[in-house]
CSV table of C-alpha atoms in Angstrom, one decimal:
chain,number,residue,atom,x,y,z
T,19,MET,CA,2.6,-2.3,3.8
T,20,ALA,CA,0.1,-4.4,4.7
T,21,HIS,CA,-0.4,-7.8,4.3
T,22,TYR,CA,-3.4,-9.3,2.0
T,23,LYS,CA,-4.4,-13.0,2.7
T,24,LEU,CA,-6.2,-14.4,-0.7
T,25,ILE,CA,-8.1,-17.0,-1.4
T,26,LEU,CA,-7.6,-18.7,-5.4
T,27,ALA,CA,-8.8,-20.3,-7.7
T,28,TYR,CA,-7.7,-22.1,-10.5
T,29,ASP,CA,-7.7,-24.4,-13.5
T,30,GLY,CA,-3.7,-26.3,-13.9
T,31,THR,CA,-4.5,-28.1,-17.2
T,32,GLN,CA,-2.2,-25.7,-18.5
T,33,TYR,CA,0.4,-24.8,-15.4
T,34,HIS,CA,3.5,-26.5,-14.3
T,35,GLY,CA,1.8,-27.0,-11.3
T,36,PHE,CA,1.4,-23.4,-8.5
T,37,GLN,CA,5.5,-23.4,-7.2
T,38,ARG,CA,7.0,-20.6,-10.0
T,39,GLN,CA,9.9,-22.2,-12.5
T,40,ALA,CA,12.5,-21.2,-14.7
T,41,ASN,CA,11.2,-21.4,-18.4
T,42,ARG,CA,7.9,-23.0,-17.3
T,43,GLN,CA,4.0,-21.4,-16.8
T,44,THR,CA,3.2,-22.1,-13.7
T,45,ILE,CA,0.4,-20.3,-11.1
T,46,GLN,CA,2.6,-18.6,-9.1
T,47,ALA,CA,4.8,-16.4,-11.7
T,48,VAL,CA,0.6,-15.6,-13.2
T,49,PHE,CA,0.2,-14.5,-10.1
T,50,GLU,CA,2.9,-12.6,-9.5
T,51,GLU,CA,3.3,-11.1,-12.6
T,52,ALA,CA,-0.6,-9.7,-12.1
T,53,LEU,CA,0.3,-8.7,-9.0
T,54,ARG,CA,3.1,-5.9,-10.5
T,55,LYS,CA,0.8,-4.6,-12.9
T,56,ILE,CA,-0.5,-3.3,-10.5
T,57,GLY,CA,2.2,-1.8,-8.3
T,58,TRP,CA,3.3,-5.4,-6.1
T,59,GLN,CA,7.2,-5.3,-5.7
T,60,GLY,CA,7.3,-7.7,-3.7
T,61,ARG,CA,9.8,-11.5,-4.0
T,62,ALA,CA,7.8,-14.2,-4.5
T,63,VAL,CA,4.2,-14.5,-1.9
T,64,MET,CA,3.6,-17.1,0.1
T,65,PRO,CA,1.2,-20.3,-0.6
T,66,SER,CA,-0.4,-23.5,1.9
T,67,GLY,CA,1.7,-25.4,-0.1
T,68,ARG,CA,2.0,-26.3,-3.8
T,69,THR,CA,0.1,-27.7,-6.7
T,70,ASP,CA,1.6,-30.2,-9.0
T,71,SER,CA,1.1,-29.9,-13.1
T,72,GLY,CA,-2.2,-30.0,-13.6
T,73,VAL,CA,-3.6,-30.1,-10.3
T,74,HIS,CA,-6.5,-27.7,-9.6
T,75,ALA,CA,-7.4,-24.5,-6.5
T,76,LEU,CA,-11.2,-23.6,-6.1
T,77,GLY,CA,-9.4,-22.1,-2.0
T,78,GLN,CA,-6.2,-22.6,-2.8
T,79,VAL,CA,-5.0,-19.1,0.0
T,80,VAL,CA,-1.3,-17.0,-0.4
T,81,SER,CA,-0.4,-13.9,1.3
T,82,PHE,CA,1.9,-10.9,0.5
T,83,ASN,CA,2.9,-7.7,1.7
T,84,PHE,CA,1.4,-5.1,-1.0
T,85,ASP,CA,0.9,-0.8,-0.2
T,86,TRP,CA,-1.8,-0.9,-1.6
T,87,ASN,CA,-3.8,2.0,-0.6
T,88,HIS,CA,-7.5,1.2,-1.5
T,89,PRO,CA,-10.8,-1.2,-0.1
T,90,ASP,CA,-9.9,-4.7,-0.5
T,91,GLU,CA,-12.8,-5.2,-3.2
T,92,THR,CA,-10.7,-2.9,-5.3
T,93,LEU,CA,-7.7,-5.2,-5.0
T,94,ARG,CA,-9.4,-7.6,-6.2
T,95,ALA,CA,-11.2,-6.7,-9.3
T,96,ALA,CA,-8.1,-5.4,-10.5
T,97,LEU,CA,-5.7,-9.1,-10.0
T,98,ASN,CA,-8.9,-10.3,-11.6
T,99,ALA,CA,-8.5,-8.1,-14.9
T,100,PHE,CA,-4.8,-8.8,-15.5
T,101,LEU,CA,-5.0,-12.5,-14.8
T,102,PRO,CA,-6.5,-14.9,-16.8
T,103,ALA,CA,-9.7,-16.9,-17.4
T,104,ASP,CA,-8.3,-19.9,-16.2
T,105,ILE,CA,-6.9,-18.0,-12.8
T,106,SER,CA,-8.8,-16.2,-10.2
T,107,VAL,CA,-9.2,-14.1,-7.3
T,108,ARG,CA,-12.0,-14.9,-5.5
T,109,GLN,CA,-11.4,-13.8,-2.0
T,110,VAL,CA,-8.9,-10.7,0.0
T,111,ALA,CA,-8.9,-9.7,3.3
T,112,GLN,CA,-6.1,-8.2,5.7
T,113,ALA,CA,-4.4,-10.9,8.0
T,114,HIS,CA,-2.1,-10.2,11.1
T,115,PRO,CA,1.2,-9.0,10.0
T,116,GLY,CA,2.5,-13.0,11.6
T,117,PHE,CA,0.1,-15.2,9.7
T,118,HIS,CA,1.4,-17.4,7.3
T,119,PRO,CA,-0.6,-20.0,5.5
T,120,ARG,CA,1.6,-22.7,5.0
T,121,TYR,CA,2.5,-23.6,9.4
T,122,ASP,CA,-0.9,-21.6,10.4
T,123,ALA,CA,-3.0,-24.4,8.2
T,124,LEU,CA,-5.3,-26.3,10.5
T,125,SER,CA,-5.9,-28.2,7.9
T,126,ARG,CA,-6.8,-28.8,4.0
T,127,THR,CA,-9.4,-30.0,1.4
T,128,TYR,CA,-8.6,-31.8,-1.6
T,129,ARG,CA,-11.7,-33.1,-3.3
T,130,TYR,CA,-11.5,-35.9,-6.9
T,131,GLN,CA,-13.8,-36.8,-9.4
T,132,LEU,CA,-13.8,-40.0,-11.3
T,133,TYR,CA,-16.2,-41.0,-13.8
T,134,GLN,CA,-17.1,-44.0,-15.1
T,135,ALA,CA,-17.5,-44.3,-18.8
T,136,GLN,CA,-16.2,-46.2,-22.7
T,137,SER,CA,-15.1,-42.8,-23.9
T,138,ARG,CA,-14.2,-39.4,-23.1
T,139,ASP,CA,-17.3,-36.9,-21.6
T,140,PRO,CA,-16.0,-32.9,-23.2
T,141,LEU,CA,-17.0,-31.3,-20.7
T,142,VAL,CA,-15.7,-33.4,-17.3
T,143,ASP,CA,-12.7,-34.6,-18.4
T,144,ARG,CA,-10.8,-32.1,-18.0
T,145,TYR,CA,-11.2,-31.8,-13.9
T,146,ALA,CA,-12.4,-35.8,-14.1
T,147,TRP,CA,-10.7,-39.4,-14.2
T,148,ARG,CA,-12.2,-41.6,-16.1
T,149,LEU,CA,-12.4,-45.0,-15.8
T,150,SER,CA,-13.3,-47.9,-18.0
T,151,GLN,CA,-14.7,-50.4,-14.3
T,152,GLU,CA,-17.4,-49.2,-12.5
T,153,PRO,CA,-15.5,-48.9,-9.4
T,154,ASP,CA,-18.2,-50.0,-6.6
T,155,VAL,CA,-18.6,-47.2,-3.8
T,156,GLU,CA,-18.8,-48.9,-0.9
T,157,ARG,CA,-15.9,-50.8,-1.2
T,158,MET,CA,-14.1,-48.2,-1.6
T,159,ASN,CA,-15.3,-46.3,1.1
T,160,GLN,CA,-14.9,-49.7,3.8
T,161,ALA,CA,-11.0,-48.6,2.0
T,162,ALA,CA,-11.3,-44.8,3.3
T,163,ALA,CA,-12.3,-45.1,6.3
T,164,LEU,CA,-8.9,-47.3,7.5
T,165,LEU,CA,-6.9,-44.3,6.2
T,166,MET,CA,-8.6,-41.8,9.2
T,167,GLY,CA,-7.2,-41.1,12.1
T,168,GLU,CA,-2.9,-40.7,12.3
T,169,HIS,CA,-0.8,-42.8,10.9
T,170,ASP,CA,2.4,-43.3,9.0
T,171,PHE,CA,1.5,-42.1,5.9
T,172,ARG,CA,5.5,-42.5,4.2
T,173,GLY,CA,4.1,-45.4,1.9
T,174,PHE,CA,1.3,-43.3,0.4
T,175,GLY,CA,3.3,-40.1,0.1
T,176,LYS,CA,7.2,-39.1,0.2
T,177,ALA,CA,8.4,-35.9,3.2
T,178,LEU,CA,8.9,-32.8,1.3
T,179,ARG,CA,12.1,-32.6,3.2
T,180,GLU,CA,14.3,-35.2,4.0
T,181,ASP,CA,14.2,-35.2,6.8
T,182,GLY,CA,10.6,-34.9,6.9
T,183,THR,CA,7.8,-36.9,8.8
T,184,THR,CA,5.1,-39.1,7.2
T,185,ILE,CA,2.7,-38.7,10.0
T,186,ARG,CA,-0.4,-37.6,8.9
T,187,ARG,CA,-4.0,-37.0,10.8
T,188,ILE,CA,-6.6,-37.6,8.6
T,189,GLU,CA,-10.0,-36.0,9.7
T,190,GLN,CA,-12.1,-37.0,6.5
T,191,ALA,CA,-12.5,-39.1,4.1
T,192,GLU,CA,-14.6,-40.7,1.9
T,193,TRP,CA,-16.9,-40.7,-1.8
T,194,HIS,CA,-20.0,-39.4,-2.2
T,195,ARG,CA,-21.6,-40.2,-5.8
T,196,ASP,CA,-23.2,-36.6,-7.6
T,197,GLY,CA,-25.2,-37.9,-11.0
T,198,ASP,CA,-22.0,-38.9,-13.3
T,199,LEU,CA,-19.8,-38.2,-11.5
T,200,LEU,CA,-18.3,-39.9,-8.3
T,201,VAL,CA,-16.3,-37.6,-5.6
T,202,PHE,CA,-14.5,-37.7,-3.3
T,203,TYR,CA,-13.2,-35.0,-0.1
T,204,ILE,CA,-9.6,-36.2,2.4
T,205,THR,CA,-8.9,-33.3,4.4
T,206,GLY,CA,-6.3,-33.7,6.7
T,207,ASN,CA,-3.4,-31.4,9.1
T,208,ALA,CA,-1.5,-31.9,6.4
T,209,PHE,CA,-0.6,-34.4,3.1
T,210,LEU,CA,2.1,-35.7,1.5
T,211,TYR,CA,4.5,-35.0,-1.3
T,212,HIS,CA,2.0,-37.1,-4.0
T,213,MET,CA,0.0,-38.5,-1.1
T,214,VAL,CA,-4.4,-37.7,-2.7
T,215,ARG,CA,-3.7,-39.0,-6.0
T,216,ARG,CA,-1.7,-42.2,-4.9
T,217,ILE,CA,-4.9,-42.9,-2.4
T,218,VAL,CA,-7.2,-42.5,-5.2
T,219,HIS,CA,-5.9,-44.6,-6.6
T,220,VAL,CA,-5.1,-47.3,-4.0
T,221,LEU,CA,-9.2,-46.7,-3.3
T,222,VAL,CA,-9.5,-47.1,-6.8
T,223,LEU,CA,-7.8,-51.0,-7.0
T,224,VAL,CA,-10.2,-52.0,-4.5
T,225,GLY,CA,-12.7,-50.4,-5.4
T,226,GLN,CA,-12.4,-52.4,-8.8
T,227,GLY,CA,-12.0,-55.2,-6.9
T,228,LYS,CA,-8.1,-55.7,-8.5
T,229,GLN,CA,-6.9,-54.7,-4.3
T,230,ASP,CA,-8.4,-56.1,-1.6
T,231,LEU,CA,-8.9,-53.7,1.6
T,232,GLU,CA,-5.5,-55.1,2.6
T,233,ILE,CA,-3.9,-53.5,0.7
T,234,VAL,CA,-4.3,-49.9,2.6
T,235,LYS,CA,-3.5,-51.6,6.1
T,236,ARG,CA,-0.9,-52.7,4.7
T,237,GLY,CA,0.7,-50.0,3.3
T,238,LEU,CA,-0.1,-48.3,7.0
T,239,GLU,CA,1.4,-51.1,8.3
T,240,THR,CA,4.4,-51.8,6.5
T,241,GLY,CA,5.0,-48.6,4.5
T,242,SER,CA,4.1,-49.7,1.4
T,243,THR,CA,1.8,-51.2,-1.1
T,244,GLY,CA,3.8,-52.3,-3.9
T,245,ILE,CA,1.3,-49.3,-6.2
T,246,VAL,CA,3.6,-46.2,-7.5
T,247,ASP,CA,1.1,-45.2,-10.0
T,248,LEU,CA,-1.2,-42.1,-9.2
T,249,ALA,CA,-4.5,-40.9,-10.3
T,250,PRO,CA,-4.0,-38.9,-12.5
T,251,ALA,CA,-3.9,-35.0,-12.1
T,252,ARG,CA,-7.1,-33.5,-13.4
T,253,GLY,CA,-9.7,-35.1,-10.9
T,254,LEU,CA,-7.8,-32.7,-8.1
T,255,THR,CA,-8.2,-30.4,-6.7
T,256,LEU,CA,-7.5,-28.1,-3.8
T,257,THR,CA,-10.7,-27.3,-1.8
T,258,ARG,CA,-10.3,-25.2,1.0
T,259,VAL,CA,-6.9,-24.6,3.4
T,260,ARG,CA,-8.7,-23.9,7.1
T,261,TYR,CA,-7.0,-21.5,9.7
T,262,PRO,CA,-7.6,-20.6,13.2
T,263,GLU,CA,-9.0,-17.4,12.3
T,264,ASP,CA,-11.8,-19.4,10.1
T,265,GLU,CA,-13.6,-20.9,12.7
E,23,MET,CA,-21.5,-48.8,-48.1
E,24,ALA,CA,-23.2,-49.1,-44.6
E,25,HIS,CA,-23.9,-45.6,-43.6
E,26,TYR,CA,-23.3,-44.8,-39.7
E,27,LYS,CA,-25.3,-42.6,-37.3
E,28,LEU,CA,-22.5,-40.6,-34.5
E,29,ILE,CA,-23.2,-38.8,-31.5
E,30,LEU,CA,-20.6,-36.0,-31.1
E,31,ALA,CA,-20.0,-34.3,-27.5
E,32,TYR,CA,-17.8,-31.7,-27.7
E,33,ASP,CA,-15.7,-28.6,-26.1
E,34,GLY,CA,-16.2,-25.9,-27.9
E,35,THR,CA,-13.9,-23.4,-25.9
E,36,GLN,CA,-11.4,-23.7,-29.5
E,37,TYR,CA,-13.9,-24.2,-31.8
E,38,HIS,CA,-15.7,-21.8,-34.3
E,39,GLY,CA,-18.2,-23.3,-34.1
E,40,PHE,CA,-19.1,-26.7,-35.9
E,41,GLN,CA,-19.4,-26.2,-39.7
E,42,ARG,CA,-16.2,-26.5,-42.1
E,43,GLN,CA,-14.7,-22.4,-42.3
E,44,ALA,CA,-11.2,-22.0,-44.6
E,45,ASN,CA,-8.3,-21.1,-42.5
E,46,ARG,CA,-10.4,-21.6,-38.9
E,47,GLN,CA,-10.6,-24.6,-36.3
E,48,THR,CA,-14.2,-26.1,-36.2
E,49,ILE,CA,-15.4,-29.0,-35.2
E,50,GLN,CA,-16.0,-30.7,-38.3
E,51,ALA,CA,-12.7,-29.8,-39.7
E,52,VAL,CA,-11.5,-31.8,-37.3
E,53,PHE,CA,-13.9,-34.5,-37.1
E,54,GLU,CA,-13.7,-35.2,-41.0
E,55,GLU,CA,-10.0,-35.4,-40.0
E,56,ALA,CA,-9.3,-37.8,-37.8
E,57,LEU,CA,-12.5,-39.3,-40.4
E,58,ARG,CA,-10.5,-39.5,-43.7
E,59,LYS,CA,-7.3,-41.1,-41.3
E,60,ILE,CA,-8.8,-44.5,-41.3
E,61,GLY,CA,-9.5,-43.8,-44.6
E,62,TRP,CA,-12.3,-42.5,-45.4
E,63,GLN,CA,-13.3,-40.7,-48.6
E,64,GLY,CA,-16.4,-38.2,-48.4
E,65,ARG,CA,-16.6,-35.5,-48.9
E,66,ALA,CA,-18.8,-34.1,-46.3
E,67,VAL,CA,-20.0,-35.5,-42.9
E,68,MET,CA,-23.8,-34.2,-42.2
E,69,PRO,CA,-24.6,-32.9,-38.6
E,70,SER,CA,-28.5,-32.5,-36.8
E,71,GLY,CA,-27.6,-28.6,-37.4
E,72,ARG,CA,-24.7,-25.9,-36.8
E,73,THR,CA,-23.5,-24.9,-33.5
E,74,ASP,CA,-22.1,-21.5,-33.4
E,75,SER,CA,-18.4,-20.8,-32.1
E,76,GLY,CA,-17.6,-21.2,-29.2
E,77,VAL,CA,-20.7,-24.0,-27.8
E,78,HIS,CA,-20.3,-27.2,-26.9
E,79,ALA,CA,-22.3,-30.1,-27.2
E,80,LEU,CA,-23.1,-33.6,-25.5
E,81,GLY,CA,-25.8,-34.5,-28.1
E,82,GLN,CA,-24.6,-33.7,-31.8
E,83,VAL,CA,-25.5,-35.8,-34.3
E,84,VAL,CA,-23.6,-36.5,-37.3
E,85,SER,CA,-24.2,-39.2,-40.3
E,86,PHE,CA,-21.4,-40.2,-42.8
E,87,ASN,CA,-21.2,-43.0,-45.3
E,88,PHE,CA,-18.4,-45.7,-44.4
E,89,ASP,CA,-17.3,-48.4,-46.1
E,90,TRP,CA,-16.4,-49.6,-42.0
E,91,ASN,CA,-15.4,-53.8,-42.7
E,92,HIS,CA,-14.8,-53.6,-38.1
E,93,PRO,CA,-17.7,-53.7,-35.6
E,94,ASP,CA,-19.9,-49.9,-34.6
E,95,GLU,CA,-17.3,-50.1,-31.4
E,96,THR,CA,-13.8,-50.6,-33.2
E,97,LEU,CA,-15.2,-47.3,-35.1
E,98,ARG,CA,-16.0,-45.9,-32.0
E,99,ALA,CA,-12.2,-46.2,-30.8
E,100,ALA,CA,-10.2,-45.7,-33.9
E,101,LEU,CA,-11.9,-41.9,-34.3
E,102,ASN,CA,-11.7,-41.6,-30.3
E,103,ALA,CA,-8.3,-42.9,-31.0
E,104,PHE,CA,-7.4,-39.9,-33.6
E,105,LEU,CA,-9.9,-37.6,-32.3
E,106,PRO,CA,-8.2,-34.9,-29.5
E,107,ALA,CA,-8.9,-34.5,-26.1
E,108,ASP,CA,-12.0,-31.7,-26.3
E,109,ILE,CA,-13.9,-33.9,-28.8
E,110,SER,CA,-15.0,-37.1,-28.7
E,111,VAL,CA,-17.3,-40.2,-29.8
E,112,ARG,CA,-20.5,-41.4,-27.6
E,113,GLN,CA,-21.7,-43.3,-29.6
E,114,VAL,CA,-22.3,-45.4,-32.7
E,115,ALA,CA,-24.9,-47.1,-34.9
E,116,GLN,CA,-25.4,-48.0,-38.6
E,117,ALA,CA,-29.2,-45.9,-39.6
E,118,HIS,CA,-31.6,-46.6,-42.7
E,119,PRO,CA,-30.1,-45.7,-45.9
E,120,GLY,CA,-32.1,-42.4,-45.7
E,121,PHE,CA,-31.3,-41.8,-42.1
E,122,HIS,CA,-30.8,-37.7,-42.7
E,123,PRO,CA,-30.0,-35.9,-39.1
E,124,ARG,CA,-31.9,-32.9,-39.8
E,125,TYR,CA,-34.3,-33.6,-41.4
E,126,ASP,CA,-35.7,-35.8,-39.8
E,127,ALA,CA,-35.1,-35.1,-36.3
E,128,LEU,CA,-38.2,-34.4,-34.4
E,129,SER,CA,-36.7,-32.1,-31.6
E,130,ARG,CA,-34.2,-30.9,-29.9
E,131,THR,CA,-32.9,-30.2,-26.3
E,132,TYR,CA,-30.1,-27.6,-25.0
E,133,ARG,CA,-28.9,-26.7,-21.8
E,134,TYR,CA,-27.8,-23.3,-20.9
E,135,GLN,CA,-25.9,-23.0,-17.6
E,136,LEU,CA,-25.1,-19.5,-15.0
E,137,TYR,CA,-23.5,-18.5,-12.1
E,138,GLN,CA,-24.0,-16.0,-10.4
E,139,ALA,CA,-20.1,-14.6,-8.1
E,140,GLN,CA,-18.4,-11.7,-7.5
E,141,SER,CA,-15.5,-12.7,-9.2
E,142,ARG,CA,-15.0,-16.4,-11.8
E,143,ASP,CA,-14.8,-19.8,-10.9
E,144,PRO,CA,-12.3,-20.6,-13.6
E,145,LEU,CA,-13.7,-24.9,-12.7
E,146,VAL,CA,-17.2,-23.2,-14.1
E,147,ASP,CA,-16.5,-20.4,-15.5
E,148,ARG,CA,-16.0,-23.0,-19.3
E,149,TYR,CA,-19.4,-23.3,-19.3
E,150,ALA,CA,-21.5,-20.9,-17.4
E,151,TRP,CA,-22.2,-17.6,-18.0
E,152,ARG,CA,-21.6,-15.7,-15.3
E,153,LEU,CA,-23.6,-12.7,-13.1
E,154,SER,CA,-23.0,-10.6,-10.1
E,155,GLN,CA,-26.9,-9.7,-9.9
E,156,GLU,CA,-28.4,-13.3,-8.9
E,157,PRO,CA,-31.8,-13.8,-11.3
E,158,ASP,CA,-34.7,-14.9,-9.4
E,159,VAL,CA,-35.6,-18.6,-10.8
E,160,GLU,CA,-39.2,-18.2,-10.0
E,161,ARG,CA,-39.9,-14.9,-12.6
E,162,MET,CA,-37.4,-16.5,-15.1
E,163,ASN,CA,-40.2,-19.6,-15.2
E,164,GLN,CA,-43.3,-17.1,-15.9
E,165,ALA,CA,-40.8,-15.8,-18.3
E,166,ALA,CA,-40.1,-19.0,-20.4
E,167,ALA,CA,-43.2,-21.2,-19.6
E,168,LEU,CA,-44.9,-18.0,-22.0
E,169,LEU,CA,-42.3,-19.8,-24.7
E,170,MET,CA,-43.7,-23.1,-24.5
E,171,GLY,CA,-46.2,-24.4,-27.8
E,172,GLU,CA,-46.1,-23.2,-31.6
E,173,HIS,CA,-45.5,-19.3,-31.9
E,174,ASP,CA,-43.5,-17.4,-33.9
E,175,PHE,CA,-39.9,-16.4,-32.7
E,176,ARG,CA,-38.5,-13.6,-34.9
E,177,GLY,CA,-38.2,-11.7,-32.3
E,178,PHE,CA,-35.6,-13.9,-30.1
E,179,GLY,CA,-34.2,-15.2,-34.1
E,180,LYS,CA,-33.2,-15.7,-37.0
E,181,ALA,CA,-34.7,-18.5,-40.3
E,182,LEU,CA,-31.0,-19.9,-41.9
E,183,ARG,CA,-32.1,-19.3,-45.5
E,184,GLU,CA,-34.0,-15.7,-45.8
E,185,ASP,CA,-37.5,-16.9,-47.1
E,186,GLY,CA,-37.5,-19.8,-44.1
E,187,THR,CA,-39.7,-20.1,-41.2
E,188,THR,CA,-40.0,-18.2,-38.4
E,189,ILE,CA,-42.8,-20.5,-36.4
E,190,ARG,CA,-40.9,-22.5,-34.0
E,191,ARG,CA,-43.1,-25.8,-30.8
E,192,ILE,CA,-40.7,-25.1,-28.1
E,193,GLU,CA,-42.6,-27.9,-25.5
E,194,GLN,CA,-39.9,-28.1,-22.6
E,195,ALA,CA,-38.0,-24.2,-20.6
E,196,GLU,CA,-37.8,-24.5,-18.0
E,197,TRP,CA,-35.2,-23.4,-14.7
E,198,HIS,CA,-34.5,-25.7,-12.1
E,199,ARG,CA,-31.3,-24.9,-9.3
E,200,ASP,CA,-28.1,-27.2,-8.8
E,201,GLY,CA,-26.2,-26.3,-6.3
E,202,ASP,CA,-24.1,-23.0,-7.5
E,203,LEU,CA,-25.2,-23.4,-11.2
E,204,LEU,CA,-29.1,-22.0,-12.6
E,205,VAL,CA,-29.5,-24.7,-16.0
E,206,PHE,CA,-32.3,-23.9,-18.0
E,207,TYR,CA,-33.8,-26.7,-20.5
E,208,ILE,CA,-34.8,-26.1,-24.0
E,209,THR,CA,-36.7,-28.4,-26.2
E,210,GLY,CA,-37.9,-27.4,-30.0
E,211,ASN,CA,-39.0,-29.2,-32.2
E,212,ALA,CA,-36.4,-26.5,-34.2
E,213,PHE,CA,-34.9,-23.4,-32.9
E,214,LEU,CA,-33.9,-20.6,-35.1
E,215,TYR,CA,-30.1,-18.9,-35.7
E,216,HIS,CA,-29.0,-17.5,-32.3
E,217,MET,CA,-32.3,-17.5,-30.8
E,218,VAL,CA,-31.6,-20.3,-27.9
E,219,ARG,CA,-29.6,-16.6,-26.8
E,220,ARG,CA,-31.3,-14.3,-27.1
E,221,ILE,CA,-34.1,-16.5,-25.5
E,222,VAL,CA,-32.0,-17.3,-22.1
E,223,HIS,CA,-30.4,-13.1,-22.7
E,224,VAL,CA,-34.3,-11.6,-22.3
E,225,LEU,CA,-35.3,-14.8,-19.4
E,226,VAL,CA,-31.6,-13.4,-17.1
E,227,LEU,CA,-33.0,-9.3,-17.7
E,228,VAL,CA,-36.8,-10.6,-16.9
E,229,GLY,CA,-35.3,-12.4,-14.0
E,230,GLN,CA,-32.8,-9.7,-12.7
E,231,GLY,CA,-35.9,-7.0,-12.9
E,232,LYS,CA,-34.3,-5.5,-15.5
E,233,GLN,CA,-37.2,-6.2,-17.7
E,234,ASP,CA,-41.0,-7.5,-17.1
E,235,LEU,CA,-42.6,-9.8,-18.3
E,236,GLU,CA,-44.2,-8.3,-21.0
E,237,ILE,CA,-41.1,-8.1,-22.3
E,238,VAL,CA,-41.3,-12.1,-23.7
E,239,LYS,CA,-44.8,-11.5,-24.6
E,240,ARG,CA,-44.6,-8.1,-26.7
E,241,GLY,CA,-41.0,-10.6,-28.6
E,242,LEU,CA,-44.0,-12.7,-29.6
E,243,GLU,CA,-46.5,-10.4,-30.4
E,244,THR,CA,-45.3,-7.4,-32.1
E,245,GLY,CA,-41.4,-9.9,-33.4
E,246,SER,CA,-39.1,-7.0,-31.6
E,247,THR,CA,-37.9,-7.4,-27.4
E,248,GLY,CA,-35.7,-4.5,-28.3
E,249,ILE,CA,-33.2,-6.3,-27.0
E,250,VAL,CA,-30.0,-7.4,-29.0
E,251,ASP,CA,-27.9,-9.5,-27.1
E,252,LEU,CA,-27.0,-12.5,-26.5
E,253,ALA,CA,-26.0,-14.9,-24.6
E,254,PRO,CA,-22.5,-15.9,-25.1
E,255,ALA,CA,-22.1,-18.5,-26.0
E,256,ARG,CA,-19.9,-20.1,-23.6
E,257,GLY,CA,-22.9,-21.8,-21.1
E,258,LEU,CA,-25.4,-23.0,-24.1
E,259,THR,CA,-24.8,-27.3,-25.0
E,260,LEU,CA,-26.4,-28.9,-26.9
E,261,THR,CA,-27.9,-31.5,-24.8
E,262,ARG,CA,-30.1,-34.5,-27.5
E,263,VAL,CA,-31.4,-34.4,-30.6
E,264,ARG,CA,-34.8,-36.8,-30.8
E,265,TYR,CA,-35.8,-39.3,-34.2
E,266,PRO,CA,-39.0,-40.7,-34.4
E,267,GLU,CA,-36.5,-44.8,-33.7
E,268,ASP,CA,-35.4,-43.5,-30.6
E,269,GLU,CA,-39.0,-43.8,-30.1
């Protein structure tokens, strides 16, 4: 029985997030169904973390035990043959037996995409948040810079367990322009529930001049920004999870 | 009664092309339904040309007469409120009464997107053709250059009417790299049925070393390349239609 580590990509538009739920289409359910079709009899695969309903991934990592007596490349091809067009296995590798995609992760990187337009661009809108008012990138980057380092982020998200710590370490948080898109990359050791989407919403308010940089400082110092809105899921993609063995 | 000229964008994935057909979901049917909801009583809108099943658009132009007694901007907002997420009105303008989106067009520009990967990238695959073997961009551009100017393109497509001419004039045909994508822009006074997708298929074969440049020359000289395959619709987008008044 080998332990496999797979990199999954998916378009989350049609799914109720990663994690299996009764009577709901989820990435996990569809992926496990494909695994079962090629003979897997396990109970559940383990992800690096959940993604919310509508959130996409280019670098979700899952692991599972499987008695597959063929090359890794064949496992990828077999799974992709059974997966729908919006889920894809990008890489297959064997991991050491103790590998755990969530506990072993050193960091996660998310991407968030925005565009400004008076009407939807249907070829962009699936993977980006449309704003009617253009935000100022420099102001957004000034606000983002305040997030760098170790902080208590309870003003920007919730711990999944009630007694969980809300301290996280951010090592990258930067916007850049890519054609018509504004693209944000944020990397941290881990993220609270809804944290990236709440951060993006606050940064956009700052970029549009509707809030000052102060709101970010206040959020970090007092544990509340007063803003409860989230940036839409459609713009968010889990792009990479980094492990010690990747170094 | 004013004559309107609209620019439409759509994700063609879920549609059987632009043109209305009985019992099939088409862009035209859905667009006309939205128009009727705001009081339009015309028979049919006129497009710059059809797009095939699965083909996308950023710059499709349609025109119609409509007794709309409000600002153009309101017409755009009202239509977008009734259109599904995959169809969008990007611009509204009033045209002179004799404006005809098809006959008046000086040129059409199409974009075709490719990417090379061993497995699908679900965030790219909706709008690009995945190849397992990377084509050589320089070779594709050498082949594309042969298409420039006026030629009989009957080896690369069909006239929609049996007695129609198959002579077309190409003024742009070039590939460039954009991140992981290979992007082709082709502009011509008009295109035969399936012409862009057939050209792309032939250029890819040349780029992959499976055919020589000769195949393009032969296609233009003898009216047949011997290749009947088409590049998939998913990679193709009608990006712009140019009119005398745009100059």
